[in-house]
PDB file of C-alpha atoms and ligand atoms in Angstrom:
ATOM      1  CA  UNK A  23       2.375 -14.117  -2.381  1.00  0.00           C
ATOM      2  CA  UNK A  24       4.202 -10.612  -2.289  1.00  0.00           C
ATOM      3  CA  UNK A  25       2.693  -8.807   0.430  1.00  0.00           C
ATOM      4  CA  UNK A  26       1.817  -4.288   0.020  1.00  0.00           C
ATOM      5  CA  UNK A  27       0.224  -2.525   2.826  1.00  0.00           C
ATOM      6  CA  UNK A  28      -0.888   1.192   2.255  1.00  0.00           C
ATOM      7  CA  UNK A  29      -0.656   3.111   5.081  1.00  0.00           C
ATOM      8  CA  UNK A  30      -2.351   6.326   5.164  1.00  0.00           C
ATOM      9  CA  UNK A  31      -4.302   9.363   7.147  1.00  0.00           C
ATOM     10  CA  UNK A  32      -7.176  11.308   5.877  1.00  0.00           C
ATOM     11  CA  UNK A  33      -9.517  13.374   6.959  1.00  0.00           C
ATOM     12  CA  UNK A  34     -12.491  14.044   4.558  1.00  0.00           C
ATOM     13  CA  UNK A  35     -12.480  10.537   2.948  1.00  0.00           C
ATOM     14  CA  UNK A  36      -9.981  12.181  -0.482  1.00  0.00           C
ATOM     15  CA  UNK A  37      -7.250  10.868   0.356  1.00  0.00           C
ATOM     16  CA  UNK A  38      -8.615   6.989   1.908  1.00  0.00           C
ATOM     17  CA  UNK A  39      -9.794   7.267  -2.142  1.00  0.00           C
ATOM     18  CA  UNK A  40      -6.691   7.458  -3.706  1.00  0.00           C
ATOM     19  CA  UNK A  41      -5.356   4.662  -0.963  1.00  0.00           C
ATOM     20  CA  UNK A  42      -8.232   2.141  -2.412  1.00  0.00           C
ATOM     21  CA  UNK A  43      -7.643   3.018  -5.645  1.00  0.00           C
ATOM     22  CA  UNK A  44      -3.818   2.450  -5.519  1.00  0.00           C
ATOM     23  CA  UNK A  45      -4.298  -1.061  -4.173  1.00  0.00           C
ATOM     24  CA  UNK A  46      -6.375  -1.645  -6.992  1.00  0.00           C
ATOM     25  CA  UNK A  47      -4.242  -0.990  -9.622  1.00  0.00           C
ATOM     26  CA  UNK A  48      -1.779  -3.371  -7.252  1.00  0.00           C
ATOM     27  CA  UNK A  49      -4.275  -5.860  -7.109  1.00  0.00           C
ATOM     28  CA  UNK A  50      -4.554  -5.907 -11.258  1.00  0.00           C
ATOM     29  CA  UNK A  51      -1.028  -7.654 -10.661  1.00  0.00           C
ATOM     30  CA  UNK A  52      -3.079 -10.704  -9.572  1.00  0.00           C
ATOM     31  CA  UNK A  53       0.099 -11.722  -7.483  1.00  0.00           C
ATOM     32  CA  UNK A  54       0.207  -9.292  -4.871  1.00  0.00           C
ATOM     33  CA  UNK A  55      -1.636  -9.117  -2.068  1.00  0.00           C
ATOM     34  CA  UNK A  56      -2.744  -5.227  -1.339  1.00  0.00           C
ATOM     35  CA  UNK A  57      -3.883  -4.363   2.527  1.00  0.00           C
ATOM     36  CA  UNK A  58      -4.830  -0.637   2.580  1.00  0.00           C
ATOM     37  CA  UNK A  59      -4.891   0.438   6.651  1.00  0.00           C
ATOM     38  CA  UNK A  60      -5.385   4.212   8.393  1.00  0.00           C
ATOM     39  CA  UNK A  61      -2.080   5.401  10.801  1.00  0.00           C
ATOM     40  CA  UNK A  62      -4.304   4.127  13.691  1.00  0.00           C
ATOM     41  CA  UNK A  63      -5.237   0.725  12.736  1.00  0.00           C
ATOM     42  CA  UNK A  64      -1.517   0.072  12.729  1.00  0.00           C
ATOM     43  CA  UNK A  65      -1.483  -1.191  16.126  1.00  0.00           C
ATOM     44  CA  UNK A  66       1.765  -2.990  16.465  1.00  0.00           C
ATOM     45  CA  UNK A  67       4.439  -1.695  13.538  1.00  0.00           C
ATOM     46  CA  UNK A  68       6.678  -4.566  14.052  1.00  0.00           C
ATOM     47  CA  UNK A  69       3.187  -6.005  11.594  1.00  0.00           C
ATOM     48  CA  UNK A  70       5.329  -4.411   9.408  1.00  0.00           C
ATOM     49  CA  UNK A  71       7.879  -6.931   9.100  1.00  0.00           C
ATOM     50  CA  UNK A  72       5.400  -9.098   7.393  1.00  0.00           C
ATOM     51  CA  UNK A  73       5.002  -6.856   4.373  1.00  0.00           C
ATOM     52  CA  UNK A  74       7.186  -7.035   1.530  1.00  0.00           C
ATOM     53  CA  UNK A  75       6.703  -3.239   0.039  1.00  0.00           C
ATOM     54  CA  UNK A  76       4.933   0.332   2.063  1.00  0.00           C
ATOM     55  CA  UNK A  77       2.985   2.339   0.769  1.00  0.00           C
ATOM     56  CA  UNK A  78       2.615   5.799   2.517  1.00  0.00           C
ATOM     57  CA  UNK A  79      -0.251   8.614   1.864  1.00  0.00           C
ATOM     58  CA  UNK A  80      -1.239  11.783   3.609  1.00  0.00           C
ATOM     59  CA  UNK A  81      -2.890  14.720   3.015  1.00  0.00           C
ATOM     60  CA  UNK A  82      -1.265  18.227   2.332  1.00  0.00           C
ATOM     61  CA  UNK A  83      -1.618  20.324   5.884  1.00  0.00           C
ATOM     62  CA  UNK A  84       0.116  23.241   5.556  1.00  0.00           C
ATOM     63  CA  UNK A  85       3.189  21.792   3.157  1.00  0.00           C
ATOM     64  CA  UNK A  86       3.502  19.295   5.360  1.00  0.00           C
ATOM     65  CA  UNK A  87       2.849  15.531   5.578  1.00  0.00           C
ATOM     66  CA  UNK A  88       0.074  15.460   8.357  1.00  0.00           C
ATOM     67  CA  UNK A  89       1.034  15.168  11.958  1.00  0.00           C
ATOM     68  CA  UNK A  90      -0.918  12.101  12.601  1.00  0.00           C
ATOM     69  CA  UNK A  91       1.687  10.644   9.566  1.00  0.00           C
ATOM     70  CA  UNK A  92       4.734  11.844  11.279  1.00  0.00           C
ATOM     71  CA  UNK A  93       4.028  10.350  14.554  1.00  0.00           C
ATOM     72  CA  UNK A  94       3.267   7.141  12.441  1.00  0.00           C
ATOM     73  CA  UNK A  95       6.558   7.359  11.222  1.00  0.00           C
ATOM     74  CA  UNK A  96       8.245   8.086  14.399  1.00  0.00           C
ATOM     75  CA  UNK A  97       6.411   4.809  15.880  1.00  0.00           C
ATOM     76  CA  UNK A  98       7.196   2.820  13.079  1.00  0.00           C
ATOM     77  CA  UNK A  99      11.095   3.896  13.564  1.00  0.00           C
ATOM     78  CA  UNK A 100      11.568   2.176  16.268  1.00  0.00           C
ATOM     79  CA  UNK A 101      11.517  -1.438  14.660  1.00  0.00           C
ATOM     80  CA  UNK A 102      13.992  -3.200  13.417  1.00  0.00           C
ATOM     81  CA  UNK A 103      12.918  -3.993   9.751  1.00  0.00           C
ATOM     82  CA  UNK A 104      14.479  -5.922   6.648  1.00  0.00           C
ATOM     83  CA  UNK A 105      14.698  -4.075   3.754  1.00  0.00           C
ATOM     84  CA  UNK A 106      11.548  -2.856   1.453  1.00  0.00           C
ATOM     85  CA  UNK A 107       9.989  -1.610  -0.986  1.00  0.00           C
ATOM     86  CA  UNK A 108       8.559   1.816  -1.240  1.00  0.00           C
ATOM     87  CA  UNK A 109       6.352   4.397  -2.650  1.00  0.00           C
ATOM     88  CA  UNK A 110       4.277   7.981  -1.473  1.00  0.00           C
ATOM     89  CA  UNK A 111       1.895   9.946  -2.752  1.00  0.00           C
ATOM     90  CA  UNK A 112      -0.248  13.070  -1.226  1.00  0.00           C
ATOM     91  CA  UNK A 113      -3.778  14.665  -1.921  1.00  0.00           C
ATOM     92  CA  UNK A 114      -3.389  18.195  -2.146  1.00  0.00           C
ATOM     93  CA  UNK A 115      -5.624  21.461  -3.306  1.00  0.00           C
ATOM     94  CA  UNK A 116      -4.086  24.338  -5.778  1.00  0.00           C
ATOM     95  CA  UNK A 117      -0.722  25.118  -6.006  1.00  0.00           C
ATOM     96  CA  UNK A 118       1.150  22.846  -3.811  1.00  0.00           C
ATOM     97  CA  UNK A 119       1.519  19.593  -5.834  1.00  0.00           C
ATOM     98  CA  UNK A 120       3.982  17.343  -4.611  1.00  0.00           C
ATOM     99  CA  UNK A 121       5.318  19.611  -1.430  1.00  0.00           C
ATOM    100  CA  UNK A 122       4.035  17.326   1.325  1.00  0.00           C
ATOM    101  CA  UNK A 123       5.179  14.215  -0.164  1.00  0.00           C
ATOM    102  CA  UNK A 124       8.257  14.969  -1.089  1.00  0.00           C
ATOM    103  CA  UNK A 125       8.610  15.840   2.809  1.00  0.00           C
ATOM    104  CA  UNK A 126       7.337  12.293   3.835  1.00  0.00           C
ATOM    105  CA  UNK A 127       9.571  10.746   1.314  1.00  0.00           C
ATOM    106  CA  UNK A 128      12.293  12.577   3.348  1.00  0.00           C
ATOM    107  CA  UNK A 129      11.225  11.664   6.478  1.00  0.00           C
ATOM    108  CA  UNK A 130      10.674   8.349   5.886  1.00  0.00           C
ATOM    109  CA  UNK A 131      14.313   8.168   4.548  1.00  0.00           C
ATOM    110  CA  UNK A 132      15.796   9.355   7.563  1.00  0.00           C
ATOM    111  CA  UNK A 133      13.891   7.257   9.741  1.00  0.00           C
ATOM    112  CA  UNK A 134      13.068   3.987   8.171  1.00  0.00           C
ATOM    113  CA  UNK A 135      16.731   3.002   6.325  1.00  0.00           C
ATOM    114  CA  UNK A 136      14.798  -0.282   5.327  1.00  0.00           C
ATOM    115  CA  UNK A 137      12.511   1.735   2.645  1.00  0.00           C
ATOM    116  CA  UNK A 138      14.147   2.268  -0.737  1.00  0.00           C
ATOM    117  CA  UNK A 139      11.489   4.523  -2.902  1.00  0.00           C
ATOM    118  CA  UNK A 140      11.445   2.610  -6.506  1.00  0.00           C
ATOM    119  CA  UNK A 141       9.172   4.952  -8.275  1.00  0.00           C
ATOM    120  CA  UNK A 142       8.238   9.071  -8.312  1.00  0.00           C
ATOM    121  CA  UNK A 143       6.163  10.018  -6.031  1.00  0.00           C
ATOM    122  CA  UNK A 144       2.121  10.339  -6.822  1.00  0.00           C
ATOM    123  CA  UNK A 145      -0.089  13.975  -6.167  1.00  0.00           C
ATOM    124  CA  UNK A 146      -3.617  13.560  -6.545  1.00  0.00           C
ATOM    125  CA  UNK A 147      -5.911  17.327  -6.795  1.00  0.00           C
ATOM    126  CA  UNK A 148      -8.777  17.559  -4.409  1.00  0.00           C
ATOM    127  CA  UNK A 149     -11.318  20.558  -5.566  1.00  0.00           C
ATOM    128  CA  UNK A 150     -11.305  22.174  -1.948  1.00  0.00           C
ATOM    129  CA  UNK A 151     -10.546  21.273   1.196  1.00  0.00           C
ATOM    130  CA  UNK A 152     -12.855  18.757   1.536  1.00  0.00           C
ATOM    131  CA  UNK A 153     -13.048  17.222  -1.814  1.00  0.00           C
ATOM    132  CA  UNK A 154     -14.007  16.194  -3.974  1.00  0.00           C
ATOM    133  CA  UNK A 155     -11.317  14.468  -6.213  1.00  0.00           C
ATOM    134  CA  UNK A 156     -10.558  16.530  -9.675  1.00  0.00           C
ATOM    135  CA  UNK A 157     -11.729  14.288 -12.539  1.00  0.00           C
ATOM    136  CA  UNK A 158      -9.678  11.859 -13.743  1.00  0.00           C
ATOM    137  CA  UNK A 159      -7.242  10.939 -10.123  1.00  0.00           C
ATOM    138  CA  UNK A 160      -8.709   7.630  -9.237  1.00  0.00           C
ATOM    139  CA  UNK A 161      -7.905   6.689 -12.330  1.00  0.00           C
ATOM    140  CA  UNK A 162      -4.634   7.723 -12.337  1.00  0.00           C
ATOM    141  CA  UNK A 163      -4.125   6.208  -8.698  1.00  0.00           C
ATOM    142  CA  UNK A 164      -5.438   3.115 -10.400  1.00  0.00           C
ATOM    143  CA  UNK A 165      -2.520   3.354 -13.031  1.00  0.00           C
ATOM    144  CA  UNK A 166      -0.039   4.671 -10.197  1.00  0.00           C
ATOM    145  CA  UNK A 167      -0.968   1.282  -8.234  1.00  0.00           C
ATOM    146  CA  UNK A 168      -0.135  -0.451 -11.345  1.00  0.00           C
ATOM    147  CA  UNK A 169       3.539   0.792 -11.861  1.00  0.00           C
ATOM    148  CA  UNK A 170       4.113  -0.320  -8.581  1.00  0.00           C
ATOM    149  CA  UNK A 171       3.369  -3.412  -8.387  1.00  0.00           C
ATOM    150  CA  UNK A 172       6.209  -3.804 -11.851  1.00  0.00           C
ATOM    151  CA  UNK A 173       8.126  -1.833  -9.684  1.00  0.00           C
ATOM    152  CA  UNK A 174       7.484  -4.486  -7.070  1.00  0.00           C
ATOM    153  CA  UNK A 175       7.720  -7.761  -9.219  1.00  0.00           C
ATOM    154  CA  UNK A 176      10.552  -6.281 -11.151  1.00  0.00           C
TER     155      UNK A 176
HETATM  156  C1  LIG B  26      -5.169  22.016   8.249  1.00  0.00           C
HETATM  157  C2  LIG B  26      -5.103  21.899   6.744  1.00  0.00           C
HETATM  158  C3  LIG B  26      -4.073  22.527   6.054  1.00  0.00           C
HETATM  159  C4  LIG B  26      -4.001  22.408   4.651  1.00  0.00           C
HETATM  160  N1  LIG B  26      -2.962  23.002   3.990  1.00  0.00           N
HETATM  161  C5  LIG B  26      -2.839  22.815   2.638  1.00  0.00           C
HETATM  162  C6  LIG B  26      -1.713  23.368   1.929  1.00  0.00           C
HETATM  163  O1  LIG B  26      -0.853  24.040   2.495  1.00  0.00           O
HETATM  164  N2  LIG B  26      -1.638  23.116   0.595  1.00  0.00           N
HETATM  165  C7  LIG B  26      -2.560  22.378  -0.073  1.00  0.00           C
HETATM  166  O2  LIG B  26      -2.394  22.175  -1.291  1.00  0.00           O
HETATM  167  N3  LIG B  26      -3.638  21.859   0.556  1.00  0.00           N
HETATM  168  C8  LIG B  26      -3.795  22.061   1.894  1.00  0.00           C
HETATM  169  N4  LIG B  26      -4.879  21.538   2.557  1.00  0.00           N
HETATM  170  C9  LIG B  26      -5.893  20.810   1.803  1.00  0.00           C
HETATM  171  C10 LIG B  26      -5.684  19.330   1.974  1.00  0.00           C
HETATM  172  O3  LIG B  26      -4.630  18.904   1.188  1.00  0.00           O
HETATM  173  C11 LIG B  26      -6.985  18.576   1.671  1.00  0.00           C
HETATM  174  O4  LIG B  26      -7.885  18.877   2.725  1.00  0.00           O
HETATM  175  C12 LIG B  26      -6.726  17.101   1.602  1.00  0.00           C
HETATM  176  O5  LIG B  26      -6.037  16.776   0.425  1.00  0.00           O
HETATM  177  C13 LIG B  26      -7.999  16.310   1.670  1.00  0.00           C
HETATM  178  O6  LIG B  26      -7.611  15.001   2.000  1.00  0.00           O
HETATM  179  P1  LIG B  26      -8.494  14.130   3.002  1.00  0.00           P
HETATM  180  O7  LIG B  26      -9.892  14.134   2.438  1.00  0.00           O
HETATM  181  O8  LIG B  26      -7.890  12.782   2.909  1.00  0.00           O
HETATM  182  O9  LIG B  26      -8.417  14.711   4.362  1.00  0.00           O
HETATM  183  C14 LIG B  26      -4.982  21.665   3.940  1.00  0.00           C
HETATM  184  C15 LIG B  26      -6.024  21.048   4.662  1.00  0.00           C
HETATM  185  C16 LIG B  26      -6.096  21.151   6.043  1.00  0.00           C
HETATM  186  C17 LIG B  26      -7.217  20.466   6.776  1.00  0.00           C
END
């Protein structure tokens, strides 16, 4: 079976929503097999050679992707990998859709040449700060998840 993993970081629980909800929509695929893991619980990154796509998410801090993602990254740069599949997304409040992930899309192209993005990144709204989720984003996670897995299979 095709194997995802969703690696994210969250504070406040927001964006550990969005992460759930994406691997449900990749789950709806019935032939992919969705783990959904915080920046910590990745112990070892060469784990990551066993996945076939990555899935990163992080909260907006101050336009950035947040720092606990970076050093992620930087830890994960260090392995060799084959190539993979990839996709982002960020939680975010007012104006600043999209900013932060775009960043970790950028990072994560300069240091993990084995990701190749395959779909436009995903922005989910949180109300404030600490949440909640605007109406209406888990279920467009859930729809997100699902174009990835046919990006995925295709
Ligand atoms: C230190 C910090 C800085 C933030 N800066 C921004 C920002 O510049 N733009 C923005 O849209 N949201 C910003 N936010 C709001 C976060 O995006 C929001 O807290 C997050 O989406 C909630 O996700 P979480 O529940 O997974 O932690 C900031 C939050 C924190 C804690």
């Amino acid at each position: 079976m095709t194997k995802t993993i969703i690696i994210y970081e969250s504070i406040y629980g927001n964006t550990k929503e969005v992460a759930d909800a994406i691997a449900e929509g990749i789950r709806e695929s019935g032939v992919i097999e969705c783990t959904v893991a915080k920046t910590r619980e990745v112990h070892h990154t060469d784990d990551l050679a066993g996945f076939d796509a990555i899935i990163f998410g992080s909260p907006n801090h101050n336009q950035e992707p947040s720092r606990n993602m970076l050093k992620f990254i930087e830890r994960a740069s260090i392995v060799h990998l084959d190539p993979k599949v990839g996709a982002a997304f960020d939680t975010y409040t007012g104006g600043n859709k999209g900013i932060a992930v775009k960043k970790l899309e950028q990072v994560v192209r300069q240091k993990m040449s084995c990701i190749t993005f395959v779909i436009d990144s995903f922005s989910a709204l949180v109300e404030d700060r600490k949440g909640p989720l605007s109406e209406g984003e888990l279920n467009r996670a859930i729809e997100f998840g699902k174009q990835v897995a046919a990006k995925i299979l295709a």
